[in-house]
XYZ file of C-alpha atoms in Angstrom:
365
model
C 0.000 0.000 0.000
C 0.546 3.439 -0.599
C -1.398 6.436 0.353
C -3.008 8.977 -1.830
C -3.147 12.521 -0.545
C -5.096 15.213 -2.451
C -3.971 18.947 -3.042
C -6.318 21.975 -2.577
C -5.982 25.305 -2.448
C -7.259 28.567 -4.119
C -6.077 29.956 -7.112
C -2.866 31.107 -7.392
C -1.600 30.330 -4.302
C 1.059 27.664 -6.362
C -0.959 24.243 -6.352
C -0.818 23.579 -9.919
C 3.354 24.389 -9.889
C 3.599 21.662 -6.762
C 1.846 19.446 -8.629
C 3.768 19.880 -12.095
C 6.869 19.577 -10.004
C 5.453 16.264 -8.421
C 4.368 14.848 -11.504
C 7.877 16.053 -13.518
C 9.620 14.464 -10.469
C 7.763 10.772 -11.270
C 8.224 11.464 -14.776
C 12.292 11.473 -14.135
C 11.678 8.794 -11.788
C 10.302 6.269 -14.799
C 13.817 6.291 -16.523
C 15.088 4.082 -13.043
C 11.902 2.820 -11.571
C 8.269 0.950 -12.564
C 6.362 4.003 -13.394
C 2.316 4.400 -14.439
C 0.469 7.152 -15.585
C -2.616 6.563 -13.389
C -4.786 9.686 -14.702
C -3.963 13.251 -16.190
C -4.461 14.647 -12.224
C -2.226 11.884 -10.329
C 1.371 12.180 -9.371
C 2.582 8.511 -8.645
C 6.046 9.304 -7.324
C 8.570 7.192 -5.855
C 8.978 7.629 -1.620
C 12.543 8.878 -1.630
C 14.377 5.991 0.551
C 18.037 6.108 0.631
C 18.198 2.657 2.777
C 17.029 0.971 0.198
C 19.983 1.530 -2.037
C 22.051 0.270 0.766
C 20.139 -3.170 0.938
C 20.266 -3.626 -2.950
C 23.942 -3.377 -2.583
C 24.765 -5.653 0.042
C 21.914 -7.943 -1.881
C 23.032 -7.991 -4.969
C 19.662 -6.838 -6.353
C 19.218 -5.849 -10.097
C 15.823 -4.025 -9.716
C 15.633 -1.334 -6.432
C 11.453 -1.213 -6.470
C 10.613 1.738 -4.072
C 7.234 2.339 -2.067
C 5.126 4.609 -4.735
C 2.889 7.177 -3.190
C -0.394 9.312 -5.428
C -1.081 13.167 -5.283
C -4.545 13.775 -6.535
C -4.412 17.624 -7.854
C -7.954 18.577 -6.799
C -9.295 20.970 -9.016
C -12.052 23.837 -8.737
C -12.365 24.911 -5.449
C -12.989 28.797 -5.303
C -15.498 30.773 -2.321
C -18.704 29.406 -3.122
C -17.702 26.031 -4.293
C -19.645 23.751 -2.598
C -22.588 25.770 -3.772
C -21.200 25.245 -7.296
C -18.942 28.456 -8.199
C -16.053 28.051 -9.818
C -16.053 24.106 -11.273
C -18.743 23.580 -8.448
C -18.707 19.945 -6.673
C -16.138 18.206 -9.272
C -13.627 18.383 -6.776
C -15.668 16.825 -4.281
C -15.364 12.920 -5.303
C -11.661 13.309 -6.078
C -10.946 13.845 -2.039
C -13.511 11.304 -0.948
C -10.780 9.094 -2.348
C -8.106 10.520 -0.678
C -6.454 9.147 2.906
C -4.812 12.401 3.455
C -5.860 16.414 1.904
C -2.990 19.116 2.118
C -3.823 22.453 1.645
C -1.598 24.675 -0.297
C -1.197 27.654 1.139
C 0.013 31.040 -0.627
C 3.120 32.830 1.261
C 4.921 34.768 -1.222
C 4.666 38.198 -2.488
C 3.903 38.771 -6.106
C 2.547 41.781 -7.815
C 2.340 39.934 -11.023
C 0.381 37.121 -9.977
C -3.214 38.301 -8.425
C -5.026 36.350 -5.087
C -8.572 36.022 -5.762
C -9.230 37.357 -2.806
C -6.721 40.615 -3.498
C -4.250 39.874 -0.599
C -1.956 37.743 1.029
C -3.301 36.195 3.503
C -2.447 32.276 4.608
C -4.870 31.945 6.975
C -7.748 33.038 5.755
C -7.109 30.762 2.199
C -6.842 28.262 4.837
C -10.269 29.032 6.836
C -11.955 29.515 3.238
C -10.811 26.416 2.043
C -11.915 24.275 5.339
C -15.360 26.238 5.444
C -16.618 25.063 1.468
C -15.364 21.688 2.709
C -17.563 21.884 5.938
C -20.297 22.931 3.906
C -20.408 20.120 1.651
C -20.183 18.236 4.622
C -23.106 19.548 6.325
C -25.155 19.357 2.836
C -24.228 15.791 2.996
C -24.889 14.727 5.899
C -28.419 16.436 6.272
C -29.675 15.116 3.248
C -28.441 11.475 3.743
C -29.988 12.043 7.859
C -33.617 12.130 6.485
C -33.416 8.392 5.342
C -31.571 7.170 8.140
C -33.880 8.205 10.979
C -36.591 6.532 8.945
C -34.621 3.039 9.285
C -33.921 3.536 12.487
C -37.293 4.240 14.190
C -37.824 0.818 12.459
C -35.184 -0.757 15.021
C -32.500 -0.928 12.406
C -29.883 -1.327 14.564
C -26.647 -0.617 11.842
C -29.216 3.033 11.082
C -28.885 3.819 14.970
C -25.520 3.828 14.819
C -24.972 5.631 11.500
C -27.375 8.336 13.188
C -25.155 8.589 16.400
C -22.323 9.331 14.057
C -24.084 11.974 12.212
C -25.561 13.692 15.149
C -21.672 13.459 16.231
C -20.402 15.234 12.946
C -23.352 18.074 12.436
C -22.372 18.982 16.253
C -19.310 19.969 14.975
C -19.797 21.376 11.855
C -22.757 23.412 12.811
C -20.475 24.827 15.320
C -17.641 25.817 12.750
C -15.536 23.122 13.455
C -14.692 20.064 11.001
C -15.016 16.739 11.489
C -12.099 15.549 12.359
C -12.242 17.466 16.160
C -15.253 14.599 16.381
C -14.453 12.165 19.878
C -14.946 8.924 18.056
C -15.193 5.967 19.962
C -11.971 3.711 18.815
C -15.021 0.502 18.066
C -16.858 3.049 15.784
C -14.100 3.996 13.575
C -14.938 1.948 10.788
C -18.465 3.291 10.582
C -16.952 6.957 10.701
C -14.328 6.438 7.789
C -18.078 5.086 5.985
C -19.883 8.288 6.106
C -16.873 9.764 3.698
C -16.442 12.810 4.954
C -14.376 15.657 3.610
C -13.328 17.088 6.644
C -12.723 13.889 8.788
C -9.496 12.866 6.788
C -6.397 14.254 8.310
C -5.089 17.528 6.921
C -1.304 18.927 6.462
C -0.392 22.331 5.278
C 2.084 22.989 2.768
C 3.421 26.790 2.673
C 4.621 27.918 -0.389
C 6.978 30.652 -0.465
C 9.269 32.812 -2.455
C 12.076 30.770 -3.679
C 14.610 33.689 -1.273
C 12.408 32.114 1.708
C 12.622 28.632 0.883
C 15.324 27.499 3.598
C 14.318 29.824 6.637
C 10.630 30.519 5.674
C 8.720 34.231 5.964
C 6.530 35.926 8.506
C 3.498 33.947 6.715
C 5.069 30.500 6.695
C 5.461 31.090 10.466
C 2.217 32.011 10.795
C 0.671 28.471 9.291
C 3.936 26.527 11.128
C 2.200 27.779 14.085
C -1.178 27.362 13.310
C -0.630 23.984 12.344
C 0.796 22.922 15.736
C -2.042 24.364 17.702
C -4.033 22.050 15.733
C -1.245 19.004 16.111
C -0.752 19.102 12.258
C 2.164 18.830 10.609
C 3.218 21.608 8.044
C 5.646 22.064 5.207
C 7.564 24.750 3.986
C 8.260 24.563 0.255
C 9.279 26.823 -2.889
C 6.794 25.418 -5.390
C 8.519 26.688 -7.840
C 11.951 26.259 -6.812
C 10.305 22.414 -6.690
C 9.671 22.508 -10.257
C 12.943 23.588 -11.166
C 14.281 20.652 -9.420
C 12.436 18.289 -10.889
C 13.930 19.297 -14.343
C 17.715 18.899 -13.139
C 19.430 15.456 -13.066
C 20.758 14.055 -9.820
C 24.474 16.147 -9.643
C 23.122 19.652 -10.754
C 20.144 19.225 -8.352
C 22.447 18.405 -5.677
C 24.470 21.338 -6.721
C 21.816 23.498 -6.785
C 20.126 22.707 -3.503
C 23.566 23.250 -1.987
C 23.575 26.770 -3.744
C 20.255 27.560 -1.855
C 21.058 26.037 1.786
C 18.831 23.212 1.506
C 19.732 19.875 2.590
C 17.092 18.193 0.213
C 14.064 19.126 -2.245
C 11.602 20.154 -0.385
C 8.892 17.126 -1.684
C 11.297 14.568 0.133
C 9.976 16.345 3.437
C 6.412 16.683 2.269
C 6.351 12.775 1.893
C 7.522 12.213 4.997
C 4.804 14.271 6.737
C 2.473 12.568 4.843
C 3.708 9.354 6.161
C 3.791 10.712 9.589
C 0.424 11.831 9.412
C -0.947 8.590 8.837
C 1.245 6.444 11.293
C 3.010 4.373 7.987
C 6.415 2.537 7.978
C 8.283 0.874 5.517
C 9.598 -2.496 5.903
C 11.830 -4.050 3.196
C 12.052 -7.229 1.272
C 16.363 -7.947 -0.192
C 17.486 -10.262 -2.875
C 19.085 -11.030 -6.049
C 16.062 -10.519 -8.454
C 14.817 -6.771 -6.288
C 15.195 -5.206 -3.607
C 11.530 -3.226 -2.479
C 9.969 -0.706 0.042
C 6.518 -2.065 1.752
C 4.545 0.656 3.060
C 2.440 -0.698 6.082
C 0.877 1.208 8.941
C 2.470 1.433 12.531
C 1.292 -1.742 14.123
C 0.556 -4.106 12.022
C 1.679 -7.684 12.792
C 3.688 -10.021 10.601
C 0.800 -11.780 8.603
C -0.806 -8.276 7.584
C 2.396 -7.023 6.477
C 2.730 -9.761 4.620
C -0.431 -9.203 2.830
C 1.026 -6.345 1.583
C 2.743 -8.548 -1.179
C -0.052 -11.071 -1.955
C -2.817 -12.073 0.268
C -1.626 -15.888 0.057
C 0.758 -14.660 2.139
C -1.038 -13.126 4.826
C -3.305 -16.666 4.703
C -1.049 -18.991 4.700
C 1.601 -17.569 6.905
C 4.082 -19.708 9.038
C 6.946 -17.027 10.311
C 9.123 -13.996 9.496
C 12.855 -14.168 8.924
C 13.484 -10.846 9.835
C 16.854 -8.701 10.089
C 16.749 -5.221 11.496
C 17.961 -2.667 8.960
C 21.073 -1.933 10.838
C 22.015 -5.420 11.441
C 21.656 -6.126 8.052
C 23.928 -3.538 6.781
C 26.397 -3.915 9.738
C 26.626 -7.906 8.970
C 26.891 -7.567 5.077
C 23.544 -9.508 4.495
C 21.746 -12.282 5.543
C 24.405 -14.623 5.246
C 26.241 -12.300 8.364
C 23.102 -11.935 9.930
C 22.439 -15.750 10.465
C 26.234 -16.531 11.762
C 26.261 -13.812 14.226
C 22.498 -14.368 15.701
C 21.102 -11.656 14.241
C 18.137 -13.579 12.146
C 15.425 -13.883 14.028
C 12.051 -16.049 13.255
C 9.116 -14.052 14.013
C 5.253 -15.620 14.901
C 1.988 -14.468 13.643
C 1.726 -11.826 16.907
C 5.348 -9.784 15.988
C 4.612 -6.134 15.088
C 6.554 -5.096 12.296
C 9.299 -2.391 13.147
C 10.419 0.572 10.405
C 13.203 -0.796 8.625
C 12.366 -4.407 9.545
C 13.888 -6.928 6.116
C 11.905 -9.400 5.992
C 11.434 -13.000 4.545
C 8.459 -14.449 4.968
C 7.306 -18.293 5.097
C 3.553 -19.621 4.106
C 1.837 -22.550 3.100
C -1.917 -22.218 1.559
């Protein structure tokens, strides 16, 4: 698994020049790794992972196979959207299929490109953005409440609990707040994630700023950094455009010119990792001749589901886990080193997979 996180923002504030940079970036990536154009608005780019390098190395491996991740460039949304200005509700079913939305947020100064709104302002894009989500939200929800309350004065039990759900998100809403400040119960979290809300998916801001402000930020990149950690969010600071230039250069000038700017790496490296942050995933890694390959799996999951991952035989049939901690591996020059000095150990169906676990797994179906 990967995860797909969808881009919003107003116009001009530099989503469309993230995303060209995102999809240029997977575009340079094809020449090295598997690479799919899924549709004309999704970015499948390669998680940047320098260990696996390492283990295809020590392993031998002719194909390095890296953890792919999607950004969804969500068009259309303008004040008024979810009443149908701009390109109306057509950006609505692109972020129900999202795990993650990331605003993009305009922090640069630029007489020669115009803010719909006719100012500079990071926070209020922000509060405009969340408020046409929470409005299609509360459309939603109120129109699908009428048929549920009939089903559940009939005893339905499954409509009782959708109801209790909605009652819990139009509490919110109608009180200016999205979804995602909801209490769920941890039981009911299925039946949340059903009701497809906009503003229940986890959110991280991205900050796009003058390329001169790209290493230190600028008054209004502070201003979403901190706004983002009173709402326990991560946020990004990024030069969309400096991104795009990037993504043109091959491996030694960009390295050149990211030293020339004070940056230790692009700037979509750390977005990636945020995302991954955000949604509590890991990578795990599989090492041989034929490939070496990134798993993504959430934090937490045990041996058999991250073995699902590959093929669901595995997960079904599953016996143990020869698995080698990163470090270990690359300390003992492979598995071979691993084994001799006690460092291979066989894992049951209960182990929970650790970041940078290399694993080998055994099954019988």
């Amino acid at each position: 698994m990967g995860f797909k996180c969808g881009i919003v923002g107003l116009p001009n504030v530099g989503k469309s020049t993230l995303f060209n940079a995102l999809t240029q970036t997977a575009a340079a990536q094809a020449a090295n790794y598997p690479f799919c154009t899924i549709e004309p608005n999704v970015g499948d780019v390669a998680v940047p992972e320098p260990r696996l390098t390492k283990l295809a190395e020590i392993a031998g491996s002719k194909e390095i196979i890296p953890a792919r991740m999607n950004f969804v460039d969500i068009a259309g949304l303008v004040r008024g959207a979810s009443k149908g200005e701009g390109l109306g509700n057509q950006f609505l079913a692109n972020i129900r299929e999202v795990d993650a939305v990331a605003y993009v947020l305009r922090c640069f100064e630029d007489g020669d490109v115009t803010h719909v709104e006719g100012r500079v302002d990071p926070i209020a894009d922000l509060e405009t953005v969340e408020t046409e989500l929470m409005l299609a939200d509360l459309e939603s929800l109120e129109k699908r409440k009428v048929n549920i309350e009939k089903k559940a004065k009939t005893g339905d039990k499954e409509a009782k609990e959708a109801l209790t759900l909605i009652d819990l998100a139009l509490a919110e809403l109608t009180e200016g707040r999205p979804a995602r400040k909801a209490k769920v119960p941890d039981d009911k979290r299925r039946q949340w994630r059903m009701l497809q809300l906009l503003t229940a998916k986890p959110v991280l801001y991205i900050a796009n700023v003058d390329e001169a402000s790209a290493a230190d930020g600028n008054a209004h990149s502070a201003r979403v950094v901190e706004y983002a950690h009173g709402e326990g969010a991560p946020a990004v600071v990024i030069s969309a455009k400096i991104e795009a230039e990037l993504a043109l250069l091959d491996e030694d000038e960009r390295a050149e010119y990211l030293e020339t700017l004070g940056l230790p790496e692009p700037g979509l490296n750390r977005l990636i990792r945020a995302g991954y942050d955000l949604l509590d995933l890991q990578t795990y890694f599989t090492a041989g001749p034929k490939e070496a390959r990134a798993w993504t799996i959430r934090k937490g999951w045990t041996a058999p589901r991250a073995a699902g991952v590959i093929h669901g035989d595995f997960e079904k049939g599953f016996i143990r886990a020869e698995t080698i901690a990163f470090d270990d591996y690359v300390a003992l020059g492979g598995e071979a080193g691993a084994r001799e000095a006690g460092k291979l150990r066989q894992e049951g169906k209960d182990y929970v997979v650790r970041d940078g676990d290399v694993m080998l797994f055994k099954f019988n179906v």
